[in-house]
């Protein structure tokens, strides 16, 4: 299973846990990964299509249990799905660049762009704070493999946000210090 | 009316010839029942902000209003009464008498206020229970682990069931599982005690679930409001011209 989105493997994992329809899978995925991933329900459908084309999922149109007149597309894992997930688990994790556009702007900013750079850092800090605010750890206190995995995902999001906030703090301080030294006396 | 508001609060310290600005024109409001998370690195101004909010340190400039009262203009005696009742500040400087029992240490503020020893002890055990430190009640302070000392420090602040509870850096608990459990207990306090909770920490996981998040760096505050939008702060004033006031 190869593809640009790491979420494809995660969706396959969820299907193997329980066959389901797109919206429910998106909710489960969002709940599992946390708000930092900002998963929109519509983003799951292309992944399900890709899984189906790869022969790892099969879609069946079924009546909805809540209102049988309505139909919905339920996805089931195929016989190859389990082996594909195991293979994906074993693949190495690529290093992805962070905050690409912000870094690109920093790379070429001129001294006259310093105030805009500071404003961008403020905006980015606000985004991080909003994500932190949206992060909740309301989960059952029962210790299970599932809650352990959710703990680890939350801790990864925390570690990332903390590092980003520290970076913003230091970057802003250094730009201000430079600007203060460069000011004509 | 906001429970706590800072209006253009500034504070600086002198260190030799250097003038260190710890709070730089800080303005914000906190409503009753809120849970506010303040993130900041070490020496960012978090502790000073909480000490100014509690009335322990006066600002150089600006106003601090608690329940509509300007605590910067209160007499020291009135401020001390406020700190022993309506506002509680738990800072982790851990000043324990080593040969004192934990329950007596926690009960002491009530005993000093003239509450009977029996009643104060009962309240102390309740406060210890709220922070998951019931088992420490009869231990001596010198026996406590760092994590237990943090809990006992918070319990002592809770003894008055303050309307505004300020907690400075609960992250000193070294064991991650213990720390997460403490954070969960702290998050439950606003609903259990009808209190407003402010936690300042460099550990982002201590701030999970806060209704509003702020960050402080070099004395300046940044914030999101409840809807995730930036709070519109009043225009910054030129503070340098008016400072310092002695």
Tab-separated table of C-alpha atoms in Angstrom:
chain	number	residue	atom	x	y	z
A	1	UNK	CA	0.000	0.000	0.000
A	2	UNK	CA	1.684	3.138	-1.221
A	3	UNK	CA	0.283	6.638	-1.572
A	4	UNK	CA	0.764	10.250	-0.612
A	5	UNK	CA	-1.490	10.201	2.467
A	6	UNK	CA	-0.471	8.489	5.716
A	7	UNK	CA	-4.171	8.552	6.540
A	8	UNK	CA	-4.880	5.802	4.014
A	9	UNK	CA	-3.218	3.264	6.313
A	10	UNK	CA	-5.097	4.650	9.292
A	11	UNK	CA	-8.448	4.380	7.461
A	12	UNK	CA	-7.645	0.778	6.521
A	13	UNK	CA	-6.869	0.068	10.196
A	14	UNK	CA	-10.245	1.464	11.200
A	15	UNK	CA	-12.012	-0.626	8.537
A	16	UNK	CA	-10.352	-3.750	9.877
A	17	UNK	CA	-11.641	-2.870	13.335
A	18	UNK	CA	-15.182	-2.434	12.044
A	19	UNK	CA	-16.684	-1.996	8.535
A	20	UNK	CA	-18.390	1.358	8.245
A	21	UNK	CA	-19.503	4.282	6.087
A	22	UNK	CA	-17.513	7.423	5.232
A	23	UNK	CA	-18.831	9.902	7.773
A	24	UNK	CA	-18.486	7.518	10.701
A	25	UNK	CA	-14.955	6.608	9.624
A	26	UNK	CA	-14.021	10.298	9.433
A	27	UNK	CA	-15.419	10.900	12.952
A	28	UNK	CA	-13.561	7.902	14.318
A	29	UNK	CA	-10.344	8.982	12.627
A	30	UNK	CA	-10.670	12.527	13.949
A	31	UNK	CA	-11.396	11.269	17.475
A	32	UNK	CA	-8.407	8.933	17.360
A	33	UNK	CA	-5.857	11.396	15.953
A	34	UNK	CA	-7.024	14.572	17.666
A	35	UNK	CA	-7.828	18.073	16.431
A	36	UNK	CA	-4.289	18.834	15.266
A	37	UNK	CA	-4.942	16.774	12.144
A	38	UNK	CA	-8.010	18.842	11.208
A	39	UNK	CA	-9.712	15.963	9.403
A	40	UNK	CA	-12.697	16.969	7.269
A	41	UNK	CA	-15.280	14.232	6.579
A	42	UNK	CA	-14.965	14.728	2.824
A	43	UNK	CA	-11.232	13.996	2.945
A	44	UNK	CA	-11.938	10.347	3.794
A	45	UNK	CA	-13.858	9.502	0.578
A	46	UNK	CA	-10.883	9.765	-1.821
A	47	UNK	CA	-8.910	7.529	0.541
A	48	UNK	CA	-11.710	4.955	0.545
A	49	UNK	CA	-11.791	5.095	-3.286
A	50	UNK	CA	-8.035	4.502	-3.394
A	51	UNK	CA	-8.329	1.573	-0.997
A	52	UNK	CA	-11.089	0.090	-3.139
A	53	UNK	CA	-9.050	0.495	-6.349
A	54	UNK	CA	-6.103	-1.195	-4.626
A	55	UNK	CA	-8.338	-4.150	-3.794
A	56	UNK	CA	-8.122	-3.575	-0.042
A	57	UNK	CA	-11.710	-2.399	0.518
A	58	UNK	CA	-15.070	-3.205	-1.012
A	59	UNK	CA	-18.077	-0.891	-1.030
A	60	UNK	CA	-21.636	-2.161	-0.648
A	61	UNK	CA	-24.735	0.049	-0.870
A	62	UNK	CA	-26.993	-0.825	2.067
A	63	UNK	CA	-30.126	0.644	3.641
A	64	UNK	CA	-29.380	2.825	6.662
A	65	UNK	CA	-30.457	1.112	9.931
A	66	UNK	CA	-31.790	4.427	11.272
A	67	UNK	CA	-34.007	5.132	8.235
A	68	UNK	CA	-34.258	2.105	5.888
A	69	UNK	CA	-35.518	4.226	2.968
A	70	UNK	CA	-32.135	5.946	2.848
A	71	UNK	CA	-29.139	4.153	1.466
A	72	UNK	CA	-25.498	4.543	2.310
A	73	UNK	CA	-22.236	3.091	1.110
A	74	UNK	CA	-20.605	0.805	3.647
A	75	UNK	CA	-16.965	-0.195	3.208
A	76	UNK	CA	-15.659	-3.647	4.110
A	77	UNK	CA	-12.006	-4.759	4.235
A	78	UNK	CA	-11.066	-7.456	1.719
A	79	UNK	CA	-9.003	-10.573	2.474
A	80	UNK	CA	-5.815	-8.707	1.509
A	81	UNK	CA	-6.435	-5.819	3.910
A	82	UNK	CA	-4.849	-7.328	7.009
A	83	UNK	CA	-1.570	-8.192	5.251
A	84	UNK	CA	-1.468	-4.701	3.662
A	85	UNK	CA	-1.881	-3.055	7.057
A	86	UNK	CA	0.940	-5.180	8.505
A	87	UNK	CA	3.146	-4.127	5.571
A	88	UNK	CA	2.277	-0.437	6.113
A	89	UNK	CA	3.085	-0.744	9.831
A	90	UNK	CA	6.541	-1.973	8.878
A	91	UNK	CA	7.368	0.767	6.374
A	92	UNK	CA	9.723	3.547	7.444
A	93	UNK	CA	8.189	6.911	8.312
A	94	UNK	CA	9.297	9.733	5.991
A	95	UNK	CA	10.490	12.984	7.565
A	96	UNK	CA	8.110	15.714	6.498
A	97	UNK	CA	8.895	19.429	6.548
A	98	UNK	CA	6.920	21.532	9.030
A	99	UNK	CA	5.236	24.942	8.539
A	100	UNK	CA	6.504	24.957	4.950
A	101	UNK	CA	5.203	28.349	3.834
A	102	UNK	CA	6.249	30.149	7.006
A	103	UNK	CA	9.765	28.762	6.687
A	104	UNK	CA	9.908	29.692	3.016
A	105	UNK	CA	8.992	33.292	3.881
A	106	UNK	CA	11.531	33.397	6.701
A	107	UNK	CA	14.208	32.109	4.344
A	108	UNK	CA	13.910	35.102	2.014
A	109	UNK	CA	12.533	37.868	4.272
A	110	UNK	CA	14.138	41.315	3.997
A	111	UNK	CA	14.694	43.599	6.985
A	112	UNK	CA	11.675	45.658	5.913
A	113	UNK	CA	9.555	42.487	6.206
A	114	UNK	CA	10.422	42.060	9.902
A	115	UNK	CA	7.140	43.466	11.217
A	116	UNK	CA	5.140	41.201	8.880
A	117	UNK	CA	7.260	38.284	9.971
A	118	UNK	CA	6.447	39.073	13.609
A	119	UNK	CA	2.736	39.265	12.762
A	120	UNK	CA	2.976	35.881	11.015
A	121	UNK	CA	4.669	34.389	14.058
A	122	UNK	CA	1.869	35.802	16.238
A	123	UNK	CA	-0.730	34.233	13.937
A	124	UNK	CA	1.058	30.915	13.975
A	125	UNK	CA	1.300	31.000	17.770
A	126	UNK	CA	-2.434	31.675	17.937
A	127	UNK	CA	-3.091	28.666	15.698
A	128	UNK	CA	-1.007	26.504	18.030
A	129	UNK	CA	-2.894	27.827	21.068
A	130	UNK	CA	-6.224	27.135	19.371
A	131	UNK	CA	-5.169	23.578	18.644
A	132	UNK	CA	-4.063	23.188	22.238
A	133	UNK	CA	-7.412	24.534	23.371
A	134	UNK	CA	-9.233	22.048	21.129
A	135	UNK	CA	-7.213	19.120	22.494
A	136	UNK	CA	-9.170	17.198	25.048
A	137	UNK	CA	-8.236	14.052	26.876
A	138	UNK	CA	-11.722	13.081	27.896
A	139	UNK	CA	-11.435	9.353	27.550
A	140	UNK	CA	-12.430	6.403	29.684
A	141	UNK	CA	-10.069	5.755	32.585
A	142	UNK	CA	-10.097	2.035	31.672
A	143	UNK	CA	-6.588	1.075	30.632
A	144	UNK	CA	-6.614	-0.719	27.308
A	145	UNK	CA	-4.511	-0.955	24.175
A	146	UNK	CA	-6.864	1.611	22.552
A	147	UNK	CA	-6.530	4.186	25.364
A	148	UNK	CA	-2.761	3.687	25.389
A	149	UNK	CA	-2.652	4.497	21.656
A	150	UNK	CA	-4.864	7.552	22.182
A	151	UNK	CA	-2.555	8.705	25.000
A	152	UNK	CA	0.441	8.359	22.697
A	153	UNK	CA	-1.284	10.340	19.936
A	154	UNK	CA	-2.165	13.114	22.385
A	155	UNK	CA	1.369	13.197	23.735
A	156	UNK	CA	2.741	13.458	20.192
A	157	UNK	CA	0.425	16.422	19.504
A	158	UNK	CA	1.467	18.032	22.813
A	159	UNK	CA	5.165	17.573	22.128
A	160	UNK	CA	4.746	19.066	18.650
A	161	UNK	CA	2.746	22.071	19.868
A	162	UNK	CA	5.137	22.715	22.757
A	163	UNK	CA	8.111	22.668	20.388
A	164	UNK	CA	6.337	25.000	17.973
A	165	UNK	CA	5.380	27.454	20.726
A	166	UNK	CA	8.956	27.479	22.017
A	167	UNK	CA	10.277	28.049	18.512
A	168	UNK	CA	7.859	30.967	17.945
A	169	UNK	CA	8.865	32.519	21.284
A	170	UNK	CA	12.563	32.331	20.479
A	171	UNK	CA	12.182	33.421	16.839
A	172	UNK	CA	10.140	36.473	17.848
A	173	UNK	CA	12.639	37.392	20.571
A	174	UNK	CA	15.606	37.141	18.200
A	175	UNK	CA	13.938	39.245	15.497
A	176	UNK	CA	13.051	41.917	18.082
A	177	UNK	CA	16.555	41.891	19.546
A	178	UNK	CA	18.032	42.280	16.078
A	179	UNK	CA	15.633	45.119	15.235
A	180	UNK	CA	16.471	46.902	18.514
A	181	UNK	CA	20.229	46.678	17.841
A	182	UNK	CA	19.817	47.814	14.235
A	183	UNK	CA	17.752	50.891	15.194
A	184	UNK	CA	19.664	54.148	14.582
A	185	UNK	CA	20.534	55.812	17.891
B	1	UNK	CA	-18.726	41.721	35.202
B	2	UNK	CA	-15.432	39.888	34.832
B	3	UNK	CA	-14.121	38.056	37.893
B	4	UNK	CA	-10.559	39.176	37.257
B	5	UNK	CA	-9.310	41.846	34.908
B	6	UNK	CA	-5.896	43.246	34.159
B	7	UNK	CA	-5.856	46.719	32.631
B	8	UNK	CA	-2.546	47.780	31.095
B	9	UNK	CA	-0.546	46.088	33.825
B	10	UNK	CA	3.228	46.465	33.675
B	11	UNK	CA	5.884	45.268	36.058
B	12	UNK	CA	9.634	45.394	35.903
B	13	UNK	CA	12.565	44.372	38.053
B	14	UNK	CA	15.948	45.978	38.250
B	15	UNK	CA	18.897	43.641	38.042
B	16	UNK	CA	22.024	45.709	38.518
B	17	UNK	CA	21.862	48.278	35.733
B	18	UNK	CA	19.482	46.182	33.691
B	19	UNK	CA	15.783	46.868	33.656
B	20	UNK	CA	13.888	43.625	33.104
B	21	UNK	CA	10.292	44.000	31.960
B	22	UNK	CA	8.337	41.049	33.354
B	23	UNK	CA	4.822	42.196	32.444
B	24	UNK	CA	4.505	44.550	29.527
B	25	UNK	CA	1.145	46.325	29.206
B	26	UNK	CA	-0.876	43.196	29.935
B	27	UNK	CA	-4.669	43.411	29.586
B	28	UNK	CA	-7.200	40.571	29.784
B	29	UNK	CA	-10.397	39.507	31.490
B	30	UNK	CA	-11.431	36.247	33.085
B	31	UNK	CA	-15.059	35.339	33.707
B	32	UNK	CA	-16.365	33.352	36.613
B	33	UNK	CA	-16.272	29.588	36.045
B	34	UNK	CA	-13.613	29.762	33.337
B	35	UNK	CA	-10.636	27.457	33.058
B	36	UNK	CA	-7.756	29.442	31.638
B	37	UNK	CA	-4.484	27.937	30.502
B	38	UNK	CA	-1.381	30.130	30.362
B	39	UNK	CA	1.568	28.697	28.498
B	40	UNK	CA	5.030	30.168	28.722
B	41	UNK	CA	8.648	29.111	28.869
B	42	UNK	CA	10.723	29.559	32.019
B	43	UNK	CA	11.219	33.173	33.034
B	44	UNK	CA	8.472	34.320	30.666
B	45	UNK	CA	6.519	36.183	33.361
B	46	UNK	CA	3.943	33.482	34.269
B	47	UNK	CA	4.673	33.417	37.989
B	48	UNK	CA	4.774	37.204	38.263
B	49	UNK	CA	1.444	37.437	36.455
B	50	UNK	CA	-0.134	35.052	38.966
B	51	UNK	CA	1.447	36.816	41.970
B	52	UNK	CA	0.129	40.155	40.709
B	53	UNK	CA	-3.323	38.572	40.139
B	54	UNK	CA	-3.270	37.288	43.716
B	55	UNK	CA	-2.316	40.706	45.079
B	56	UNK	CA	1.006	39.451	46.451
B	57	UNK	CA	3.037	41.755	44.224
B	58	UNK	CA	1.879	45.219	43.177
B	59	UNK	CA	2.228	46.180	39.521
B	60	UNK	CA	4.275	49.249	38.551
B	61	UNK	CA	1.453	50.433	36.345
B	62	UNK	CA	-2.126	49.519	35.576
B	63	UNK	CA	-5.062	48.128	37.475
B	64	UNK	CA	-5.977	44.662	38.670
B	65	UNK	CA	-9.668	44.272	39.399
B	66	UNK	CA	-11.023	41.292	41.300
B	67	UNK	CA	-14.811	41.110	41.363
B	68	UNK	CA	-14.854	44.818	40.543
B	69	UNK	CA	-12.475	45.783	43.385
B	70	UNK	CA	-9.139	47.344	42.474
B	71	UNK	CA	-6.704	45.222	44.458
B	72	UNK	CA	-3.806	47.505	43.594
B	73	UNK	CA	-5.404	50.173	45.771
B	74	UNK	CA	-6.312	47.918	48.690
B	75	UNK	CA	-4.518	48.030	52.020
B	76	UNK	CA	-2.067	45.200	52.668
B	77	UNK	CA	-4.365	43.803	55.376
B	78	UNK	CA	-7.361	43.708	53.039
B	79	UNK	CA	-5.298	42.100	50.288
B	80	UNK	CA	-4.079	39.459	52.723
B	81	UNK	CA	-7.689	38.696	53.720
B	82	UNK	CA	-8.568	38.326	50.044
B	83	UNK	CA	-5.701	35.917	49.513
B	84	UNK	CA	-6.803	33.850	52.504
B	85	UNK	CA	-10.317	33.500	51.129
B	86	UNK	CA	-11.472	34.446	47.665
B	87	UNK	CA	-8.185	33.971	45.819
B	88	UNK	CA	-5.893	30.988	46.217
B	89	UNK	CA	-2.408	30.839	44.740
B	90	UNK	CA	-0.639	27.485	44.695
B	91	UNK	CA	2.972	28.054	43.810
B	92	UNK	CA	5.362	25.185	44.040
B	93	UNK	CA	8.038	26.657	46.252
B	94	UNK	CA	7.251	23.868	48.718
B	95	UNK	CA	7.912	25.452	52.062
B	96	UNK	CA	7.078	22.628	54.402
B	97	UNK	CA	8.102	22.221	57.993
B	98	UNK	CA	9.802	18.861	57.687
B	99	UNK	CA	8.561	17.501	60.989
B	100	UNK	CA	4.953	18.592	60.498
B	101	UNK	CA	2.202	16.148	59.563
B	102	UNK	CA	0.744	16.832	56.100
B	103	UNK	CA	-2.815	17.170	57.381
B	104	UNK	CA	-1.692	19.771	59.943
B	105	UNK	CA	0.241	21.667	57.277
B	106	UNK	CA	-2.840	21.801	55.029
B	107	UNK	CA	-5.177	22.710	57.924
B	108	UNK	CA	-2.969	25.533	59.226
B	109	UNK	CA	-4.544	28.421	57.240
B	110	UNK	CA	-7.973	27.588	58.675
B	111	UNK	CA	-6.617	27.171	62.221
B	112	UNK	CA	-4.952	30.588	61.865
B	113	UNK	CA	-8.359	31.995	60.925
B	114	UNK	CA	-9.808	30.686	64.202
B	115	UNK	CA	-11.573	27.585	62.850
B	116	UNK	CA	-11.583	24.719	65.368
B	117	UNK	CA	-8.748	22.214	64.977
B	118	UNK	CA	-11.252	19.382	64.381
B	119	UNK	CA	-13.111	21.252	61.628
B	120	UNK	CA	-9.863	22.403	60.026
B	121	UNK	CA	-8.517	18.840	60.009
B	122	UNK	CA	-11.690	17.545	58.361
B	123	UNK	CA	-11.469	20.262	55.712
B	124	UNK	CA	-7.780	19.446	55.176
B	125	UNK	CA	-8.554	15.769	54.574
B	126	UNK	CA	-11.288	16.777	52.089
B	127	UNK	CA	-8.863	19.064	50.251
B	128	UNK	CA	-6.215	16.314	50.123
B	129	UNK	CA	-8.825	13.933	48.761
B	130	UNK	CA	-9.674	16.350	45.938
B	131	UNK	CA	-6.103	16.264	44.644
B	132	UNK	CA	-5.670	12.510	45.105
B	133	UNK	CA	-3.378	12.857	48.143
B	134	UNK	CA	-5.607	11.257	50.791
B	135	UNK	CA	-2.937	8.661	51.562
B	136	UNK	CA	-0.401	11.365	52.426
B	137	UNK	CA	-2.529	12.935	55.180
B	138	UNK	CA	-0.741	11.353	58.128
B	139	UNK	CA	2.738	11.355	56.640
B	140	UNK	CA	5.402	13.849	57.615
B	141	UNK	CA	6.304	16.464	55.026
B	142	UNK	CA	9.866	15.165	54.756
B	143	UNK	CA	8.561	11.806	53.522
B	144	UNK	CA	6.800	13.230	50.466
B	145	UNK	CA	7.878	12.691	46.876
B	146	UNK	CA	8.104	15.819	44.667
B	147	UNK	CA	4.771	14.885	43.048
B	148	UNK	CA	3.094	14.518	46.446
B	149	UNK	CA	4.511	17.868	47.549
B	150	UNK	CA	2.845	19.509	44.530
B	151	UNK	CA	-0.509	17.938	45.466
B	152	UNK	CA	-0.196	18.921	49.106
B	153	UNK	CA	0.656	22.494	48.101
B	154	UNK	CA	-2.501	22.671	45.968
B	155	UNK	CA	-4.595	21.083	48.746
B	156	UNK	CA	-3.451	23.778	51.161
B	157	UNK	CA	-4.659	26.413	48.705
B	158	UNK	CA	-7.967	24.592	48.256
B	159	UNK	CA	-8.713	24.573	51.964
B	160	UNK	CA	-10.511	27.918	51.705
B	161	UNK	CA	-12.363	26.775	48.561
B	162	UNK	CA	-11.341	29.986	46.764
B	163	UNK	CA	-13.460	31.488	43.990
B	164	UNK	CA	-10.314	32.033	41.946
B	165	UNK	CA	-7.684	29.314	42.034
B	166	UNK	CA	-4.298	30.142	40.513
B	167	UNK	CA	-1.888	27.253	40.044
B	168	UNK	CA	1.692	27.982	39.130
B	169	UNK	CA	3.544	25.179	37.369
B	170	UNK	CA	2.004	21.880	38.471
B	171	UNK	CA	4.362	20.157	36.028
B	172	UNK	CA	6.996	19.686	38.710
B	173	UNK	CA	5.555	16.228	39.324
B	174	UNK	CA	8.255	14.070	37.722
B	175	UNK	CA	6.255	10.876	37.104
B	176	UNK	CA	4.216	11.228	33.834
B	177	UNK	CA	1.343	8.950	34.945
B	178	UNK	CA	1.063	10.774	38.289
B	179	UNK	CA	1.207	14.101	36.483
B	180	UNK	CA	-1.612	13.189	34.073
B	181	UNK	CA	-3.752	12.010	36.962
B	182	UNK	CA	-3.146	15.299	38.800
B	183	UNK	CA	-4.053	17.312	35.695
B	184	UNK	CA	-7.344	15.421	35.393
B	185	UNK	CA	-8.165	16.132	39.030
B	186	UNK	CA	-7.331	19.818	38.569
B	187	UNK	CA	-9.559	20.078	35.494
B	188	UNK	CA	-12.482	18.756	37.520
B	189	UNK	CA	-12.123	21.469	40.196
B	190	UNK	CA	-14.098	24.282	38.481
B	191	UNK	CA	-17.252	22.148	38.382
B	192	UNK	CA	-16.691	20.488	41.781
B	193	UNK	CA	-15.942	23.646	43.729
B	194	UNK	CA	-17.625	26.289	41.577
B	195	UNK	CA	-14.234	27.887	41.231
B	196	UNK	CA	-12.420	29.648	38.401
B	197	UNK	CA	-9.183	27.933	37.536
B	198	UNK	CA	-6.041	29.435	36.049
B	199	UNK	CA	-3.107	27.109	35.408
B	200	UNK	CA	0.221	28.535	34.255
B	201	UNK	CA	2.652	25.969	32.959
B	202	UNK	CA	5.331	25.266	30.402
B	203	UNK	CA	3.837	21.792	30.000
B	204	UNK	CA	1.112	21.994	27.349
B	205	UNK	CA	-0.577	18.830	28.631
B	206	UNK	CA	-1.371	20.655	31.919
B	207	UNK	CA	-3.493	23.078	29.892
B	208	UNK	CA	-5.571	20.595	27.911
B	209	UNK	CA	-9.266	21.308	28.016
B	210	UNK	CA	-8.874	24.969	28.994
B	211	UNK	CA	-11.740	27.134	27.764
B	212	UNK	CA	-9.295	29.829	26.842
B	213	UNK	CA	-5.608	29.738	26.189
B	214	UNK	CA	-3.025	32.436	26.550
B	215	UNK	CA	0.694	32.485	26.064
B	216	UNK	CA	3.187	34.787	27.693
B	217	UNK	CA	6.651	35.575	26.375
B	218	UNK	CA	8.979	38.349	27.474
B	219	UNK	CA	6.132	39.779	29.567
B	220	UNK	CA	3.721	40.077	26.651
B	221	UNK	CA	0.482	38.200	26.543
B	222	UNK	CA	-1.178	36.581	23.525
B	223	UNK	CA	-4.574	35.030	23.749
B	224	UNK	CA	-7.476	33.247	22.082
B	225	UNK	CA	-11.005	33.896	23.241
B	226	UNK	CA	-13.588	31.154	23.713
B	227	UNK	CA	-14.476	30.996	20.030
B	228	UNK	CA	-10.818	30.702	19.151
B	229	UNK	CA	-10.525	34.297	18.007
B	230	UNK	CA	-7.915	36.724	19.172
B	231	UNK	CA	-9.024	38.927	22.020
B	232	UNK	CA	-8.894	42.489	20.827
B	233	UNK	CA	-6.603	44.185	23.280
B	234	UNK	CA	-6.776	47.945	23.714
B	235	UNK	CA	-4.097	49.939	21.930
B	236	UNK	CA	-0.689	49.525	23.511
B	237	UNK	CA	0.458	52.491	25.521
B	238	UNK	CA	3.948	53.870	25.732
B	239	UNK	CA	4.992	52.403	29.062
B	240	UNK	CA	8.679	53.228	29.031
B	241	UNK	CA	8.117	56.958	29.479
B	242	UNK	CA	6.214	56.541	32.750
B	243	UNK	CA	8.370	53.912	34.394
B	244	UNK	CA	9.647	53.304	37.000
B	245	UNK	CA	7.444	54.200	39.907
B	246	UNK	CA	8.940	53.561	43.308
